[in-house]
mmCIF file of C-alpha atoms and ligand atoms in Angstrom:
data_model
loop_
_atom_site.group_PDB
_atom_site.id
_atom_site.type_symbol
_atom_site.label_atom_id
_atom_site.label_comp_id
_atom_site.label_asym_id
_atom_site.label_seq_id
_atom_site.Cartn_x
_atom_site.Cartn_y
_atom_site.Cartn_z
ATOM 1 C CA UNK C 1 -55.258 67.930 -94.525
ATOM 2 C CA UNK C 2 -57.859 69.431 -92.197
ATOM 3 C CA UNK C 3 -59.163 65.341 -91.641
ATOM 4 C CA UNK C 4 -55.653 63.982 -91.012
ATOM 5 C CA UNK C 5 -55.326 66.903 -88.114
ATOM 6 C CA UNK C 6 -58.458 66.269 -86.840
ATOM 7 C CA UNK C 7 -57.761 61.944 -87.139
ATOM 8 C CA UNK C 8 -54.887 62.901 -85.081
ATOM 9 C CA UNK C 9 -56.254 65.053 -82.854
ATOM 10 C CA UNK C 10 -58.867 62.764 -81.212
ATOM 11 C CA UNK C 11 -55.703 59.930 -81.498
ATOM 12 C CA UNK C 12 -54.227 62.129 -78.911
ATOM 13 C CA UNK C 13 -57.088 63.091 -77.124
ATOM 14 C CA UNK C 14 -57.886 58.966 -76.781
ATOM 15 C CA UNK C 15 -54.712 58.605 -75.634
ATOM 16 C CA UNK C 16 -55.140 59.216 -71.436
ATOM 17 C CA UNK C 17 -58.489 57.610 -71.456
ATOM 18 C CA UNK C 18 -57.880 54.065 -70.066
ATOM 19 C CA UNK C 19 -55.006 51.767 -68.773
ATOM 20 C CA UNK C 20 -53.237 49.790 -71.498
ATOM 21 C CA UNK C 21 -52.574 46.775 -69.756
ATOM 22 C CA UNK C 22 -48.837 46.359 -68.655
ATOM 23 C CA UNK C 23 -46.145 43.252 -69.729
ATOM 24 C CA UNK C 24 -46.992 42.263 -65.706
ATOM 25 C CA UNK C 25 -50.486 41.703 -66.498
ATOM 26 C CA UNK C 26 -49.919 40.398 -70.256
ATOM 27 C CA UNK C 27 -47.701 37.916 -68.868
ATOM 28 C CA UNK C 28 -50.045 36.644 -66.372
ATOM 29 C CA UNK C 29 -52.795 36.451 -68.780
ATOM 30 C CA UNK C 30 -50.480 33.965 -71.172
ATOM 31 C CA UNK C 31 -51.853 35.388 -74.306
ATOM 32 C CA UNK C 32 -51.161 39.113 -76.010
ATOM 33 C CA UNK C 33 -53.983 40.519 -77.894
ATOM 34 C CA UNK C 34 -52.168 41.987 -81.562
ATOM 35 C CA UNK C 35 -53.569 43.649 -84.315
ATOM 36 C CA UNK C 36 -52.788 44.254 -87.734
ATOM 37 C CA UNK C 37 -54.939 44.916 -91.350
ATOM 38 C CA UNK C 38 -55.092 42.050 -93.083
ATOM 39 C CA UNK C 39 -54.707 43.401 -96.246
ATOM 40 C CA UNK C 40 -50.954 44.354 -97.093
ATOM 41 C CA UNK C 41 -49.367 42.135 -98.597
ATOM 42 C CA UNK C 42 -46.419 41.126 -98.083
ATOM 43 C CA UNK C 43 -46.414 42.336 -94.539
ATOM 44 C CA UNK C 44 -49.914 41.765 -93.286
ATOM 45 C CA UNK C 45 -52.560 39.622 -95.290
ATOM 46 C CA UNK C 46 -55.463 36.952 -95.695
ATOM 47 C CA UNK C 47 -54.937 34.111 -97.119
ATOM 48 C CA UNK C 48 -58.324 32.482 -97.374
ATOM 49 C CA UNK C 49 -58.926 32.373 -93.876
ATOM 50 C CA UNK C 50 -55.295 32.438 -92.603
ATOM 51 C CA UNK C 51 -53.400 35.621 -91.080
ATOM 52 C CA UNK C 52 -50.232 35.258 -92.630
ATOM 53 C CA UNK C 53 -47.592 37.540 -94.122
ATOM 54 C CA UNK C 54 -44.036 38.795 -92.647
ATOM 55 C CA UNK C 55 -45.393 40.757 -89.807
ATOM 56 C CA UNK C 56 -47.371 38.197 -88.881
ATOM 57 C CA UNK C 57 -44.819 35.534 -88.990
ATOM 58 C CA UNK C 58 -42.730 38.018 -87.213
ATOM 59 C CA UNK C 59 -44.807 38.972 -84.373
ATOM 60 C CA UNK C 60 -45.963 35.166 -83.843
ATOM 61 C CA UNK C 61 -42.352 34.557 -83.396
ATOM 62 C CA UNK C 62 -41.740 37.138 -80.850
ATOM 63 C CA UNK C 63 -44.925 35.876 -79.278
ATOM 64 C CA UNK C 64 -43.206 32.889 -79.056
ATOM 65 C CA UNK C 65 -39.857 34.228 -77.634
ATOM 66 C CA UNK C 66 -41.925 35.775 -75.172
ATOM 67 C CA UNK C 67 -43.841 32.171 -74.356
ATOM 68 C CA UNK C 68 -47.414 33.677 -74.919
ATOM 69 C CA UNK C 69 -50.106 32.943 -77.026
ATOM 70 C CA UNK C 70 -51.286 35.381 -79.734
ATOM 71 C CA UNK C 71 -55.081 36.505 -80.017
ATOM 72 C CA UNK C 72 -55.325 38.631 -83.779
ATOM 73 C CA UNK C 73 -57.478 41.265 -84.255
ATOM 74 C CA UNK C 74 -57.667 42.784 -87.824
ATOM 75 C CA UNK C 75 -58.953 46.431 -88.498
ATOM 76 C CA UNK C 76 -59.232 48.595 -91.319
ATOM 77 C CA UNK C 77 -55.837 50.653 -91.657
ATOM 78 C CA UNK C 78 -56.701 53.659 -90.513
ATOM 79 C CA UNK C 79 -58.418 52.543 -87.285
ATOM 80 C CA UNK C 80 -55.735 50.972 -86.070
ATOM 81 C CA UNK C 81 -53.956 53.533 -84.022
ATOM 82 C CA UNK C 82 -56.906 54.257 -82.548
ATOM 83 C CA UNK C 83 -57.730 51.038 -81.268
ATOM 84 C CA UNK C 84 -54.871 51.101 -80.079
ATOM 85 C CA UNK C 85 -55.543 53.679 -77.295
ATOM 86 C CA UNK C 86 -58.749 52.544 -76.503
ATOM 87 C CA UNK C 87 -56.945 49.673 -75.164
ATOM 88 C CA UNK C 88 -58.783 46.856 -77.857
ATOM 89 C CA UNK C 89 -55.555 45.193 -78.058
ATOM 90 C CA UNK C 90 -51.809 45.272 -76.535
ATOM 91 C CA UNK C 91 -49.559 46.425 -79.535
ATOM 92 C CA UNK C 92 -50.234 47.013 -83.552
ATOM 93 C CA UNK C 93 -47.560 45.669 -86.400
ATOM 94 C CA UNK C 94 -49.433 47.067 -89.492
ATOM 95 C CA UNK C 95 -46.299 48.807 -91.283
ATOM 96 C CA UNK C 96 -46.822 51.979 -89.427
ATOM 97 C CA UNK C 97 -43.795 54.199 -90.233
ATOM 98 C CA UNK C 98 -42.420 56.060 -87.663
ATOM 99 C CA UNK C 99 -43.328 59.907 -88.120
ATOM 100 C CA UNK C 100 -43.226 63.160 -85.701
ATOM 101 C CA UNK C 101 -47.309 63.331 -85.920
ATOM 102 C CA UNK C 102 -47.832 59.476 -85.157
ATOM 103 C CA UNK C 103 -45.263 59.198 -82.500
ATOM 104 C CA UNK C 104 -47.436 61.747 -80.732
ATOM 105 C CA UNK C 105 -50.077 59.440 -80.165
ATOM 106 C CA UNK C 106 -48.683 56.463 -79.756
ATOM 107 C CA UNK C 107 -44.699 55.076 -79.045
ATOM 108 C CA UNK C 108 -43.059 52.454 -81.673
ATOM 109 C CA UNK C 109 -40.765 49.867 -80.888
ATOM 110 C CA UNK C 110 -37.343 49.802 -82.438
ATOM 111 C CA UNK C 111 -37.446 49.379 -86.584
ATOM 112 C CA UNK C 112 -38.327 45.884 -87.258
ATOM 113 C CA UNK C 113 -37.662 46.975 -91.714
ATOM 114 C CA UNK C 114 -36.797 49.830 -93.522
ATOM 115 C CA UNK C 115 -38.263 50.504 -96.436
ATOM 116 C CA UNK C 116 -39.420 53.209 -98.850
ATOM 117 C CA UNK C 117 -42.528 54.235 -100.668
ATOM 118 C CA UNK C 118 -41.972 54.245 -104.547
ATOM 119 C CA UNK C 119 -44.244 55.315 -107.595
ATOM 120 C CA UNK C 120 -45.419 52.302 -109.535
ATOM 121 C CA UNK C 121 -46.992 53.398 -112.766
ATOM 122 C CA UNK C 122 -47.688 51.951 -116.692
ATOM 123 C CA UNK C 123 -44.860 52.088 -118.782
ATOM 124 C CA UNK C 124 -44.476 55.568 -120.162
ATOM 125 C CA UNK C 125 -46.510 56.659 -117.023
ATOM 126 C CA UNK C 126 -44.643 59.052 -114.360
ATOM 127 C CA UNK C 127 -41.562 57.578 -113.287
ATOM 128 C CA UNK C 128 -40.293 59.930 -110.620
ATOM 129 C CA UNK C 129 -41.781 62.944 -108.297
ATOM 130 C CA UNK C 130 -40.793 65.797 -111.371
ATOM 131 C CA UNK C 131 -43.094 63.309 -113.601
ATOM 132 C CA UNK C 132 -45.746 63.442 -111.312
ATOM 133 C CA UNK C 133 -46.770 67.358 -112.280
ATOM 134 C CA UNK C 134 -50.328 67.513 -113.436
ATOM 135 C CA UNK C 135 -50.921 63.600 -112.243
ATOM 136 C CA UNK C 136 -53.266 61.967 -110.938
ATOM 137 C CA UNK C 137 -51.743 59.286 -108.129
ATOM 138 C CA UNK C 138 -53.508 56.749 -106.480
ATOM 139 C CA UNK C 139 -52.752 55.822 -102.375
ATOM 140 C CA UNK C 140 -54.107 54.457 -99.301
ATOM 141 C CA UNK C 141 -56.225 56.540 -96.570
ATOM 142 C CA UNK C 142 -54.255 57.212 -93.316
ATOM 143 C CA UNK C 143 -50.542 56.204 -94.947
ATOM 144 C CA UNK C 144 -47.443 57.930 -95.290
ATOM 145 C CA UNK C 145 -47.328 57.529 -99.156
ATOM 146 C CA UNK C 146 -50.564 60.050 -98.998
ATOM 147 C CA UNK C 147 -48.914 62.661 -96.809
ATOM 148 C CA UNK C 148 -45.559 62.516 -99.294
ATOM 149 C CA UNK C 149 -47.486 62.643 -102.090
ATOM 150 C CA UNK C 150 -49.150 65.634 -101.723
ATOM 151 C CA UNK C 151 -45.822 67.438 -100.854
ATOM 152 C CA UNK C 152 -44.829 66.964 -104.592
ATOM 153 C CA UNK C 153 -44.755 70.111 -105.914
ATOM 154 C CA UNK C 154 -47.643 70.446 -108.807
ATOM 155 C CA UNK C 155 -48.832 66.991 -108.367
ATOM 156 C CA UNK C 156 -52.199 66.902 -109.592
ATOM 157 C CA UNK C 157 -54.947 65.258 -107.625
ATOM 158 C CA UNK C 158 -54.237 62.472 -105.273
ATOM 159 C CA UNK C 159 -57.112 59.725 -104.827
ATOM 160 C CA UNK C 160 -57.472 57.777 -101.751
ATOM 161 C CA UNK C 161 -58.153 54.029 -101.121
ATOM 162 C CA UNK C 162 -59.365 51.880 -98.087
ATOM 163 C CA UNK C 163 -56.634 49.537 -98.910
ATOM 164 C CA UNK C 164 -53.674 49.337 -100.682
ATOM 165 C CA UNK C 165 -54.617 46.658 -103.233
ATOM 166 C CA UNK C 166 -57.714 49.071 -104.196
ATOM 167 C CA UNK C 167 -55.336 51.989 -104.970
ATOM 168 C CA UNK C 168 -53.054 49.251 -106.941
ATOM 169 C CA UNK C 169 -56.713 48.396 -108.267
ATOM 170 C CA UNK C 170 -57.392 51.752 -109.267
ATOM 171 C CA UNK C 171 -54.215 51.902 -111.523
ATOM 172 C CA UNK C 172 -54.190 48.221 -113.316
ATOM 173 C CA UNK C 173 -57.668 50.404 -114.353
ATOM 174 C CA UNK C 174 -56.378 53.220 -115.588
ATOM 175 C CA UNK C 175 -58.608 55.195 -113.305
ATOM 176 C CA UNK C 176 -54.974 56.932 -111.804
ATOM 177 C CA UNK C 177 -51.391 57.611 -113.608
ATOM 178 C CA UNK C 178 -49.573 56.279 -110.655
ATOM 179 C CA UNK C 179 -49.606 54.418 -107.119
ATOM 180 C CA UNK C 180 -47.710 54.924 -104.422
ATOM 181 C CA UNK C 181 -47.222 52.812 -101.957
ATOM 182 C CA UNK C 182 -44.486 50.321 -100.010
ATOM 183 C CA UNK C 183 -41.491 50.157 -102.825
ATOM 184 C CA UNK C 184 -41.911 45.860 -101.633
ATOM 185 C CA UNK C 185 -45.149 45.550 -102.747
ATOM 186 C CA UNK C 186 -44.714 47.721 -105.723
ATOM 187 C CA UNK C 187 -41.985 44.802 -106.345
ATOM 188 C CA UNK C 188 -44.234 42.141 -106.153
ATOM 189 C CA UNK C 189 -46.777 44.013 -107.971
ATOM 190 C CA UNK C 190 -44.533 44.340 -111.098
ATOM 191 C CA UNK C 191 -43.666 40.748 -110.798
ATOM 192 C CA UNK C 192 -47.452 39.812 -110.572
ATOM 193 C CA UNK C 193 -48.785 42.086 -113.382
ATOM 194 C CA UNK C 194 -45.634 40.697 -115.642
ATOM 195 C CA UNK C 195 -44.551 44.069 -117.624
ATOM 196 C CA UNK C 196 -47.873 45.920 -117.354
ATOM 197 C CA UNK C 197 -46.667 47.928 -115.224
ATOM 198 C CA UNK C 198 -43.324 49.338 -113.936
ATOM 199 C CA UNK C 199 -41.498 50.695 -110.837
ATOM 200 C CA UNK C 200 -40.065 54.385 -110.702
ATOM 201 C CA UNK C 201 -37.803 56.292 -108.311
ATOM 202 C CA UNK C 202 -38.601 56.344 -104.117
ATOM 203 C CA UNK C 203 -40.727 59.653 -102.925
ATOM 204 C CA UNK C 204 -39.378 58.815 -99.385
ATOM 205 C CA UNK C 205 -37.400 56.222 -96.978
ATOM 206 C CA UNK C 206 -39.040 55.017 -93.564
ATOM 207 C CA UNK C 207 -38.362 52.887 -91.078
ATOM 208 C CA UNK C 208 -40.922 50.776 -89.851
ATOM 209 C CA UNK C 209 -42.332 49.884 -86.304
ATOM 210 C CA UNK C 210 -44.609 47.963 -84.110
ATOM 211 C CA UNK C 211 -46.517 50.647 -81.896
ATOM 212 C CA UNK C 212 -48.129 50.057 -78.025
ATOM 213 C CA UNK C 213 -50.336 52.900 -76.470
ATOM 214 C CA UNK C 214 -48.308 55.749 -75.282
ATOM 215 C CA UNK C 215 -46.572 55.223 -71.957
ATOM 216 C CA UNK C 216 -46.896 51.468 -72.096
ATOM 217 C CA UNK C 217 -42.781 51.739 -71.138
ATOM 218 C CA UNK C 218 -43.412 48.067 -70.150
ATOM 219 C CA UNK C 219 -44.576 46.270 -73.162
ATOM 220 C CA UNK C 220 -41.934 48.425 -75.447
ATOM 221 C CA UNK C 221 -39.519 46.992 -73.599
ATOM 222 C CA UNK C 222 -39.973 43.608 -73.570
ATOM 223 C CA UNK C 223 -41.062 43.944 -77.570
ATOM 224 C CA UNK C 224 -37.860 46.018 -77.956
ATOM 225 C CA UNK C 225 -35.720 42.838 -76.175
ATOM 226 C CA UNK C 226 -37.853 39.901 -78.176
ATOM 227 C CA UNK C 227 -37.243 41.899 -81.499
ATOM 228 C CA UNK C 228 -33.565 42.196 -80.663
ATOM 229 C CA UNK C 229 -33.332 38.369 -79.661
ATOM 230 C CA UNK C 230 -34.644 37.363 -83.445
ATOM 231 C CA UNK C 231 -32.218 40.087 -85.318
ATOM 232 C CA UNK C 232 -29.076 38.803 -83.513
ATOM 233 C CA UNK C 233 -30.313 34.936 -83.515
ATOM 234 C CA UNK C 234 -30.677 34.373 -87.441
ATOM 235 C CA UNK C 235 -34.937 34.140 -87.198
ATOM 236 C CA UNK C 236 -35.170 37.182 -88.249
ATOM 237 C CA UNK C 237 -32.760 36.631 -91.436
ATOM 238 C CA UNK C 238 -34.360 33.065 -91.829
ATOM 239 C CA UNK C 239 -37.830 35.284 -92.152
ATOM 240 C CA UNK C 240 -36.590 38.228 -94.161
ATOM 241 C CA UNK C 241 -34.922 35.800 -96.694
ATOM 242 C CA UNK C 242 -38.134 33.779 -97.285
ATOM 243 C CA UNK C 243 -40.137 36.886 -97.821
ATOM 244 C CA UNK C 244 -38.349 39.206 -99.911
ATOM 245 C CA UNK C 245 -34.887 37.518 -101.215
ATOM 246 C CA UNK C 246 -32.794 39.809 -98.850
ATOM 247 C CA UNK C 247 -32.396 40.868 -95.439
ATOM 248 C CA UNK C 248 -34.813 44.469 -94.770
ATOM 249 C CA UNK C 249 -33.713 45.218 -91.508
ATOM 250 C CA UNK C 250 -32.561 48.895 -91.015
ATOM 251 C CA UNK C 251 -29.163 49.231 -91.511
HETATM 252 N N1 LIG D 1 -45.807 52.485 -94.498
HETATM 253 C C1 LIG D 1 -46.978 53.248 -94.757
HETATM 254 C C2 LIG D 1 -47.315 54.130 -93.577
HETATM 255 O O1 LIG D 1 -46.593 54.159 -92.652
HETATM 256 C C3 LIG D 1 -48.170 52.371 -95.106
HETATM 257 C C4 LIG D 1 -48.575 51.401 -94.090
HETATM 258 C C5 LIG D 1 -49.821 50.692 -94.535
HETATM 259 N N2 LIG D 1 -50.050 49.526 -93.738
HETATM 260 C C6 LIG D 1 -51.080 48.711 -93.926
HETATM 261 N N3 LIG D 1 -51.213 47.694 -93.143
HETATM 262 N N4 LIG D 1 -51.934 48.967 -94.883
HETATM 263 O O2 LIG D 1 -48.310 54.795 -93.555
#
């Protein structure tokens, strides 16, 4: 608790140092400078040595509508934000759900998915937060799914991960009773691990957005427009389909 305060704290502090640079001088430029992780899948992820994944399809096409190019800048998870206002790149689409605490550092864009984090576990493991008494859960550093978690009343003791896919790791171990993390990749992860392990009940719903350095009115808007243009045009859909089966926008 006292580390996510203090992570937060110098996120604000960081946040009047420089100038994020404005759509005006983006636009001139020709390219905008993005960053994500790298290591989310489905959202964000390497594929050998390809950026790929829905955000970054997304993104690239809002790129696109906006007629720039698109440099990529990966970054562990939890230094994103704070890249972010030391002006290292323009705008971060990592899966960042939109919270009270964040949104005082930085200022999202409109949704671009909603979504939920769920508790993937073996079967006869935990299956919702009542089950989780006494457990021990597995999530990532820096994510929403950590700062649910430990609101469940008597959960036992709650193990953090670099990534994701260690946490998801830590459980096809049986170092952890449970993960928690995106209730989409918990899909995929049931699909993957065929029947070894299985999905239980959401902790928590959250909608999902791209975040620019506080103040950067500018950029937000033009993201805001682009993001708009692809929901109401049938990219979006096109995208969303191909990913996941079904359409994730927030509803
Ligand atoms: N949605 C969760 C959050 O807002 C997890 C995001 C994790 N993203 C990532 N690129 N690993 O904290």
């Amino acid at each position: 608790m006292k580390k996510a305060f203090l992570a937060l704290t110098t996120l604000v502090l960081l946040a009047s140092s420089a100038e994020a640079r404005t759509w005006a001088e983006i636009k001139k430029s020709g390219t905008i400078k993005i960053a994500t992780e790298g290591a989310f899948p489905p959202f964000n992820i390497m594929k050998g040595t390809q950026l790929t994944g829905f955000e970054v399809d997304l993104a690239n096409i809002l790129a696109k509508n906006l007629g720039l190019k698109v440099q990529w800048v990966t970054q562990p998870f939890d230094n994103l934000l704070i890249g972010l206002n030391q002006d290292r790149y323009d705008f971060v689409i990592a899966s960042h759900g939109i919270t009270a605490e964040r949104a005082k550092a930085v200022d999202f864009a409109s949704p671009h998915y909603c979504t939920g984090g769920a508790i993937v576990t073996k079967p006869g493991g935990p299956m919702n937060a009542a089950a989780l008494k006494g457990k021990t859960v597995a999530v990532q550093v820096g994510t929403t799914y950590l700062t649910n978690v430990q609101k469940v009343p008597g959960v036992g003791s709650v193990k953090t991960f670099p990534k994701d896919t260690d946490a998801q790791a830590a459980l096809m171990a049986g170092r952890v009773d449970a993960w928690v993390g995106d209730k989409f990749t918990g899909l995929d992860l049931v699909k993957a691990q065929k029947g070894k392990v299985v999905q239980g009940s959401l902790l928590f719903s959250e909608r999902i957005a791209m975040a620019v350095k506080k103040g950067n009115s500018s950029l937000l808007k033009e993201l805001n427009a682009a993001l708009a243009k692809t929901l109401n045009n049938g990219q979006y859909a096109k995208l969303s389909t191909t990913y996941f089966g079904q359409d994730v926008r927030c509803k």
